[in-house]
mmCIF file with all atom_site columns, C-alpha atoms in Angstrom:
data_model
loop_
_atom_site.group_PDB
_atom_site.id
_atom_site.type_symbol
_atom_site.label_atom_id
_atom_site.label_alt_id
_atom_site.label_comp_id
_atom_site.label_asym_id
_atom_site.label_entity_id
_atom_site.label_seq_id
_atom_site.pdbx_PDB_ins_code
_atom_site.Cartn_x
_atom_site.Cartn_y
_atom_site.Cartn_z
_atom_site.occupancy
_atom_site.B_iso_or_equiv
_atom_site.pdbx_formal_charge
_atom_site.auth_seq_id
_atom_site.auth_comp_id
_atom_site.auth_asym_id
_atom_site.auth_atom_id
_atom_site.pdbx_PDB_model_num
ATOM 1   C CA . MET A 1 1   ? -0.324  -2.446  15.972  1.00 56.00 ? 1269 MET A CA 1
ATOM 2   C CA . SER A 1 2   ? -0.072  -1.015  12.473  1.00 77.00 ? 1270 SER A CA 1
ATOM 3   C CA . GLY A 1 3   ? 3.006   -1.676  10.425  1.00 93.00 ? 1271 GLY A CA 1
ATOM 4   C CA . ILE A 1 4   ? 4.535   -0.843  7.071   1.00 96.00 ? 1272 ILE A CA 1
ATOM 5   C CA . HIS A 1 5   ? 5.707   -3.802  4.999   1.00 96.00 ? 1273 HIS A CA 1
ATOM 6   C CA . ILE A 1 6   ? 9.194   -3.757  3.512   1.00 97.00 ? 1274 ILE A CA 1
ATOM 7   C CA . THR A 1 7   ? 7.772   -4.074  -0.019  1.00 96.00 ? 1275 THR A CA 1
ATOM 8   C CA . ASP A 1 8   ? 5.904   -0.795  0.502   1.00 97.00 ? 1276 ASP A CA 1
ATOM 9   C CA . ILE A 1 9   ? 9.123   0.856   1.626   1.00 97.00 ? 1277 ILE A CA 1
ATOM 10  C CA . GLU A 1 10  ? 10.837  -0.478  -1.513  1.00 97.00 ? 1278 GLU A CA 1
ATOM 11  C CA . ALA A 1 11  ? 8.005   0.891   -3.649  1.00 97.00 ? 1279 ALA A CA 1
ATOM 12  C CA . ALA A 1 12  ? 8.256   4.274   -1.908  1.00 98.00 ? 1280 ALA A CA 1
ATOM 13  C CA . ILE A 1 13  ? 12.025  4.376   -2.481  1.00 97.00 ? 1281 ILE A CA 1
ATOM 14  C CA . ASN A 1 14  ? 11.512  3.617   -6.176  1.00 97.00 ? 1282 ASN A CA 1
ATOM 15  C CA . PHE A 1 15  ? 8.775   6.267   -6.370  1.00 97.00 ? 1283 PHE A CA 1
ATOM 16  C CA . TRP A 1 16  ? 11.192  8.860   -4.996  1.00 98.00 ? 1284 TRP A CA 1
ATOM 17  C CA . ARG A 1 17  ? 14.040  7.638   -7.232  1.00 96.00 ? 1285 ARG A CA 1
ATOM 18  C CA . ASP A 1 18  ? 11.822  8.383   -10.233 1.00 96.00 ? 1286 ASP A CA 1
ATOM 19  C CA . LYS A 1 19  ? 10.652  11.685  -8.789  1.00 96.00 ? 1287 LYS A CA 1
ATOM 20  C CA . LYS A 1 20  ? 14.076  12.898  -7.617  1.00 96.00 ? 1288 LYS A CA 1
ATOM 21  C CA . PRO A 1 21  ? 16.834  11.008  -9.449  1.00 94.00 ? 1289 PRO A CA 1
ATOM 22  C CA . SER A 1 22  ? 20.382  11.256  -8.171  1.00 93.00 ? 1290 SER A CA 1
ATOM 23  C CA . PRO A 1 23  ? 22.314  13.950  -10.033 1.00 92.00 ? 1291 PRO A CA 1
ATOM 24  C CA . ASP A 1 24  ? 25.591  12.042  -9.758  1.00 93.00 ? 1292 ASP A CA 1
ATOM 25  C CA . GLY A 1 25  ? 24.604  8.424   -9.091  1.00 88.00 ? 1293 GLY A CA 1
ATOM 26  C CA . VAL A 1 26  ? 25.660  8.718   -5.448  1.00 91.00 ? 1294 VAL A CA 1
ATOM 27  C CA . THR A 1 27  ? 23.749  11.565  -3.818  1.00 93.00 ? 1295 THR A CA 1
ATOM 28  C CA . LEU A 1 28  ? 20.312  10.630  -2.477  1.00 95.00 ? 1296 LEU A CA 1
ATOM 29  C CA . ALA A 1 29  ? 17.292  12.873  -2.097  1.00 96.00 ? 1297 ALA A CA 1
ATOM 30  C CA . PRO A 1 30  ? 16.377  13.411  1.581   1.00 97.00 ? 1298 PRO A CA 1
ATOM 31  C CA . GLU A 1 31  ? 13.200  11.302  1.176   1.00 97.00 ? 1299 GLU A CA 1
ATOM 32  C CA . ILE A 1 32  ? 15.166  8.371   -0.238  1.00 97.00 ? 1300 ILE A CA 1
ATOM 33  C CA . ARG A 1 33  ? 17.816  8.668   2.461   1.00 97.00 ? 1301 ARG A CA 1
ATOM 34  C CA . ALA A 1 34  ? 15.173  8.619   5.205   1.00 98.00 ? 1302 ALA A CA 1
ATOM 35  C CA . LEU A 1 35  ? 13.418  5.580   3.724   1.00 98.00 ? 1303 LEU A CA 1
ATOM 36  C CA . ALA A 1 36  ? 16.721  3.799   3.015   1.00 97.00 ? 1304 ALA A CA 1
ATOM 37  C CA . GLN A 1 37  ? 17.745  4.059   6.662   1.00 97.00 ? 1305 GLN A CA 1
ATOM 38  C CA . VAL A 1 38  ? 14.546  2.307   7.736   1.00 97.00 ? 1306 VAL A CA 1
ATOM 39  C CA . TYR A 1 39  ? 14.910  -0.245  4.941   1.00 97.00 ? 1307 TYR A CA 1
ATOM 40  C CA . ALA A 1 40  ? 18.526  -1.018  5.906   1.00 97.00 ? 1308 ALA A CA 1
ATOM 41  C CA . LEU A 1 41  ? 17.580  -1.560  9.542   1.00 96.00 ? 1309 LEU A CA 1
ATOM 42  C CA . MET A 1 42  ? 14.748  -3.868  8.515   1.00 97.00 ? 1310 MET A CA 1
ATOM 43  C CA . VAL A 1 43  ? 17.080  -5.931  6.343   1.00 97.00 ? 1311 VAL A CA 1
ATOM 44  C CA . TYR A 1 44  ? 19.741  -6.034  9.058   1.00 97.00 ? 1312 TYR A CA 1
ATOM 45  C CA . HIS A 1 45  ? 17.232  -7.214  11.674  1.00 97.00 ? 1313 HIS A CA 1
ATOM 46  C CA . HIS A 1 46  ? 15.435  -9.580  9.252   1.00 97.00 ? 1314 HIS A CA 1
ATOM 47  C CA . GLU A 1 47  ? 12.132  -7.752  9.733   1.00 96.00 ? 1315 GLU A CA 1
ATOM 48  C CA . ASP A 1 48  ? 9.327   -7.681  7.150   1.00 96.00 ? 1316 ASP A CA 1
ATOM 49  C CA . VAL A 1 49  ? 7.227   -5.049  8.901   1.00 96.00 ? 1317 VAL A CA 1
ATOM 50  C CA . ALA A 1 50  ? 8.181   -1.812  10.648  1.00 96.00 ? 1318 ALA A CA 1
ATOM 51  C CA . ALA A 1 51  ? 5.842   -0.486  13.297  1.00 94.00 ? 1319 ALA A CA 1
ATOM 52  C CA . VAL A 1 52  ? 4.231   2.857   12.497  1.00 94.00 ? 1320 VAL A CA 1
ATOM 53  C CA . LYS A 1 53  ? 4.727   3.895   16.097  1.00 92.00 ? 1321 LYS A CA 1
ATOM 54  C CA . GLY A 1 54  ? 8.306   5.074   16.297  1.00 90.00 ? 1322 GLY A CA 1
ATOM 55  C CA . PHE A 1 55  ? 8.729   5.295   12.505  1.00 94.00 ? 1323 PHE A CA 1
ATOM 56  C CA . PRO A 1 56  ? 11.055  8.243   11.755  1.00 96.00 ? 1324 PRO A CA 1
ATOM 57  C CA . VAL A 1 57  ? 8.982   11.312  10.833  1.00 97.00 ? 1325 VAL A CA 1
ATOM 58  C CA . LYS A 1 58  ? 10.867  12.142  7.616   1.00 97.00 ? 1326 LYS A CA 1
ATOM 59  C CA . ALA A 1 59  ? 10.651  8.526   6.432   1.00 97.00 ? 1327 ALA A CA 1
ATOM 60  C CA . TYR A 1 60  ? 6.953   8.335   7.294   1.00 97.00 ? 1328 TYR A CA 1
ATOM 61  C CA . ASP A 1 61  ? 6.242   11.579  5.440   1.00 98.00 ? 1329 ASP A CA 1
ATOM 62  C CA . ALA A 1 62  ? 8.097   10.248  2.376   1.00 98.00 ? 1330 ALA A CA 1
ATOM 63  C CA . TRP A 1 63  ? 6.200   6.950   2.604   1.00 98.00 ? 1331 TRP A CA 1
ATOM 64  C CA . LEU A 1 64  ? 2.905   8.782   3.005   1.00 97.00 ? 1332 LEU A CA 1
ATOM 65  C CA . THR A 1 65  ? 3.549   10.840  -0.135  1.00 97.00 ? 1333 THR A CA 1
ATOM 66  C CA . TRP A 1 66  ? 4.078   7.575   -2.052  1.00 97.00 ? 1334 TRP A CA 1
ATOM 67  C CA . TYR A 1 67  ? 0.995   6.068   -0.394  1.00 96.00 ? 1335 TYR A CA 1
ATOM 68  C CA . HIS A 1 68  ? -1.162  8.949   -1.633  1.00 96.00 ? 1336 HIS A CA 1
ATOM 69  C CA . SER A 1 69  ? -0.013  8.175   -5.194  1.00 95.00 ? 1337 SER A CA 1
ATOM 70  C CA . THR A 1 70  ? -1.505  4.661   -4.991  1.00 92.00 ? 1338 THR A CA 1
ATOM 71  C CA . PRO A 1 71  ? -5.168  3.674   -5.465  1.00 88.00 ? 1339 PRO A CA 1
ATOM 72  C CA . ASP A 1 72  ? -7.038  4.162   -2.201  1.00 88.00 ? 1340 ASP A CA 1
ATOM 73  C CA . THR A 1 73  ? -9.511  1.329   -2.393  1.00 91.00 ? 1341 THR A CA 1
ATOM 74  C CA . PRO A 1 74  ? -9.494  -2.071  -4.083  1.00 93.00 ? 1342 PRO A CA 1
ATOM 75  C CA . CYS A 1 75  ? -13.238 -1.739  -4.740  1.00 90.00 ? 1343 CYS A CA 1
ATOM 76  C CA . ILE A 1 76  ? -14.404 -2.547  -8.275  1.00 88.00 ? 1344 ILE A CA 1
ATOM 77  C CA . ALA A 1 77  ? -18.056 -1.653  -7.524  1.00 87.00 ? 1345 ALA A CA 1
ATOM 78  C CA . ILE A 1 78  ? -19.196 -5.267  -7.302  1.00 86.00 ? 1346 ILE A CA 1
ATOM 79  C CA . CYS A 1 79  ? -19.726 -5.753  -3.586  1.00 88.00 ? 1347 CYS A CA 1
ATOM 80  C CA . SER A 1 80  ? -20.898 -9.121  -2.361  1.00 90.00 ? 1348 SER A CA 1
ATOM 81  C CA . THR A 1 81  ? -20.569 -8.243  1.345   1.00 86.00 ? 1349 THR A CA 1
ATOM 82  C CA . SER A 1 82  ? -23.807 -6.303  0.927   1.00 82.00 ? 1350 SER A CA 1
ATOM 83  C CA . GLN A 1 83  ? -25.356 -9.658  -0.005  1.00 87.00 ? 1351 GLN A CA 1
ATOM 84  C CA . GLY A 1 84  ? -24.069 -11.302 3.177   1.00 86.00 ? 1352 GLY A CA 1
ATOM 85  C CA . ASP A 1 85  ? -20.693 -12.689 2.063   1.00 87.00 ? 1353 ASP A CA 1
ATOM 86  C CA . PRO A 1 86  ? -18.062 -12.472 4.812   1.00 90.00 ? 1354 PRO A CA 1
ATOM 87  C CA . GLU A 1 87  ? -15.471 -11.598 2.135   1.00 90.00 ? 1355 GLU A CA 1
ATOM 88  C CA . CYS A 1 88  ? -16.223 -9.586  -0.988  1.00 92.00 ? 1356 CYS A CA 1
ATOM 89  C CA . LYS A 1 89  ? -15.965 -11.561 -4.214  1.00 91.00 ? 1357 LYS A CA 1
ATOM 90  C CA . GLY A 1 90  ? -15.215 -8.316  -6.064  1.00 90.00 ? 1358 GLY A CA 1
ATOM 91  C CA . CYS A 1 91  ? -12.299 -6.897  -4.089  1.00 92.00 ? 1359 CYS A CA 1
ATOM 92  C CA . GLY A 1 92  ? -11.403 -9.556  -1.517  1.00 94.00 ? 1360 GLY A CA 1
ATOM 93  C CA . ARG A 1 93  ? -11.906 -7.425  1.590   1.00 95.00 ? 1361 ARG A CA 1
ATOM 94  C CA . THR A 1 94  ? -13.744 -8.684  4.636   1.00 94.00 ? 1362 THR A CA 1
ATOM 95  C CA . PHE A 1 95  ? -17.079 -7.204  5.654   1.00 92.00 ? 1363 PHE A CA 1
ATOM 96  C CA . ASP A 1 96  ? -15.382 -5.176  8.416   1.00 93.00 ? 1364 ASP A CA 1
ATOM 97  C CA . GLU A 1 97  ? -12.679 -3.902  6.043   1.00 94.00 ? 1365 GLU A CA 1
ATOM 98  C CA . VAL A 1 98  ? -15.343 -2.705  3.616   1.00 92.00 ? 1366 VAL A CA 1
ATOM 99  C CA . GLN A 1 99  ? -17.423 -1.115  6.387   1.00 91.00 ? 1367 GLN A CA 1
ATOM 100 C CA . TYR A 1 100 ? -14.549 0.631   8.160   1.00 94.00 ? 1368 TYR A CA 1
ATOM 101 C CA . TRP A 1 101 ? -12.278 1.394   5.187   1.00 95.00 ? 1369 TRP A CA 1
ATOM 102 C CA . THR A 1 102 ? -12.537 5.171   5.569   1.00 95.00 ? 1370 THR A CA 1
ATOM 103 C CA . GLU A 1 103 ? -11.548 4.897   9.232   1.00 96.00 ? 1371 GLU A CA 1
ATOM 104 C CA . MET A 1 104 ? -8.538  2.645   8.627   1.00 96.00 ? 1372 MET A CA 1
ATOM 105 C CA . SER A 1 105 ? -5.006  4.026   8.812   1.00 95.00 ? 1373 SER A CA 1
ATOM 106 C CA . PRO A 1 106 ? -2.860  4.111   5.671   1.00 96.00 ? 1374 PRO A CA 1
ATOM 107 C CA . ALA A 1 107 ? -0.721  1.258   7.050   1.00 95.00 ? 1375 ALA A CA 1
ATOM 108 C CA . ASP A 1 108 ? -3.813  -0.866  7.746   1.00 95.00 ? 1376 ASP A CA 1
ATOM 109 C CA . LYS A 1 109 ? -5.139  -0.192  4.239   1.00 95.00 ? 1377 LYS A CA 1
ATOM 110 C CA . ARG A 1 110 ? -1.795  -1.213  2.713   1.00 95.00 ? 1378 ARG A CA 1
ATOM 111 C CA . SER A 1 111 ? -1.821  -4.372  4.845   1.00 94.00 ? 1379 SER A CA 1
ATOM 112 C CA . THR A 1 112 ? -5.248  -5.217  3.452   1.00 95.00 ? 1380 THR A CA 1
ATOM 113 C CA . TRP A 1 113 ? -4.067  -4.514  -0.102  1.00 94.00 ? 1381 TRP A CA 1
ATOM 114 C CA . ARG A 1 114 ? -1.088  -6.833  0.468   1.00 94.00 ? 1382 ARG A CA 1
ATOM 115 C CA . ARG A 1 115 ? -3.274  -9.641  1.799   1.00 94.00 ? 1383 ARG A CA 1
ATOM 116 C CA . ILE A 1 116 ? -5.786  -9.507  -1.052  1.00 94.00 ? 1384 ILE A CA 1
ATOM 117 C CA . ARG A 1 117 ? -2.989  -9.363  -3.644  1.00 92.00 ? 1385 ARG A CA 1
ATOM 118 C CA . ILE A 1 118 ? -1.275  -12.396 -2.140  1.00 93.00 ? 1386 ILE A CA 1
ATOM 119 C CA . ILE A 1 119 ? -4.534  -14.349 -2.083  1.00 91.00 ? 1387 ILE A CA 1
ATOM 120 C CA . GLY A 1 120 ? -5.387  -13.039 -5.557  1.00 89.00 ? 1388 GLY A CA 1
ATOM 121 C CA . THR A 1 121 ? -8.718  -14.845 -5.895  1.00 88.00 ? 1389 THR A CA 1
ATOM 122 C CA . SER A 1 122 ? -11.081 -11.873 -5.908  1.00 89.00 ? 1390 SER A CA 1
ATOM 123 C CA . TRP A 1 123 ? -12.606 -10.784 -9.194  1.00 87.00 ? 1391 TRP A CA 1
ATOM 124 C CA . ARG A 1 124 ? -10.412 -7.682  -9.072  1.00 86.00 ? 1392 ARG A CA 1
ATOM 125 C CA . PHE A 1 125 ? -7.448  -9.913  -9.918  1.00 84.00 ? 1393 PHE A CA 1
ATOM 126 C CA . ASN A 1 126 ? -9.042  -12.202 -12.493 1.00 81.00 ? 1394 ASN A CA 1
ATOM 127 C CA . LYS A 1 127 ? -12.558 -11.843 -13.851 1.00 74.00 ? 1395 LYS A CA 1
ATOM 128 C CA . TYR A 1 128 ? -12.615 -8.029  -13.746 1.00 67.00 ? 1396 TYR A CA 1
ATOM 129 C CA . ALA A 1 129 ? -8.890  -7.225  -13.815 1.00 68.00 ? 1397 ALA A CA 1
ATOM 130 C CA . GLU A 1 130 ? -9.410  -4.966  -16.835 1.00 70.00 ? 1398 GLU A CA 1
ATOM 131 C CA . ARG A 1 131 ? -12.040 -2.981  -14.930 1.00 64.00 ? 1399 ARG A CA 1
ATOM 132 C CA . ALA A 1 132 ? -9.665  -2.500  -12.015 1.00 62.00 ? 1400 ALA A CA 1
ATOM 133 C CA . ALA A 1 133 ? -6.887  -1.372  -14.377 1.00 67.00 ? 1401 ALA A CA 1
ATOM 134 C CA . GLU A 1 134 ? -9.213  1.090   -16.098 1.00 68.00 ? 1402 GLU A CA 1
ATOM 135 C CA . ASN A 1 135 ? -10.224 2.542   -12.701 1.00 63.00 ? 1403 ASN A CA 1
ATOM 136 C CA . ALA A 1 136 ? -6.571  2.922   -11.706 1.00 61.00 ? 1404 ALA A CA 1
ATOM 137 C CA . GLY A 1 137 ? -5.797  4.620   -15.031 1.00 59.00 ? 1405 GLY A CA 1
ATOM 138 C CA . ALA A 1 138 ? -8.729  6.991   -14.690 1.00 56.00 ? 1406 ALA A CA 1
ATOM 139 C CA . ARG A 1 139 ? -7.626  7.964   -11.153 1.00 54.00 ? 1407 ARG A CA 1
ATOM 140 C CA . ALA A 1 140 ? -4.048  8.530   -12.276 1.00 55.00 ? 1408 ALA A CA 1
ATOM 141 C CA . ALA A 1 141 ? -5.223  10.815  -15.101 1.00 55.00 ? 1409 ALA A CA 1
ATOM 142 C CA . SER A 1 142 ? -7.281  12.996  -12.758 1.00 53.00 ? 1410 SER A CA 1
#
């Protein structure tokens, strides 16, 4: 079952806070309010992941808008899975994640991103970190 991690909800809230700041320091934009309700429930219930199934529509739409502002793929165009590695040395994804990336849900993609960031051993995060940053900058400019 797909889920959205609490850190992604935090990032989405911050995205919306920048996009639609409170005019008086108290009033929240509808997107922030929707995400904050989910976030509060997760904190209250000590949950790290909220299931996509049953996620409130307004909160999911707000999260999805944030999601579309993030890089889609961790690929840095150095793929070792094509050479038979079970996990890519370039981006850290498994062979199946590389093969089925376009079919994965946004929540599954974010879960993969979270895992490879936590591990942090792929070239994307060390040897070729500058290349990954340049790619992200080029995408943001377009």
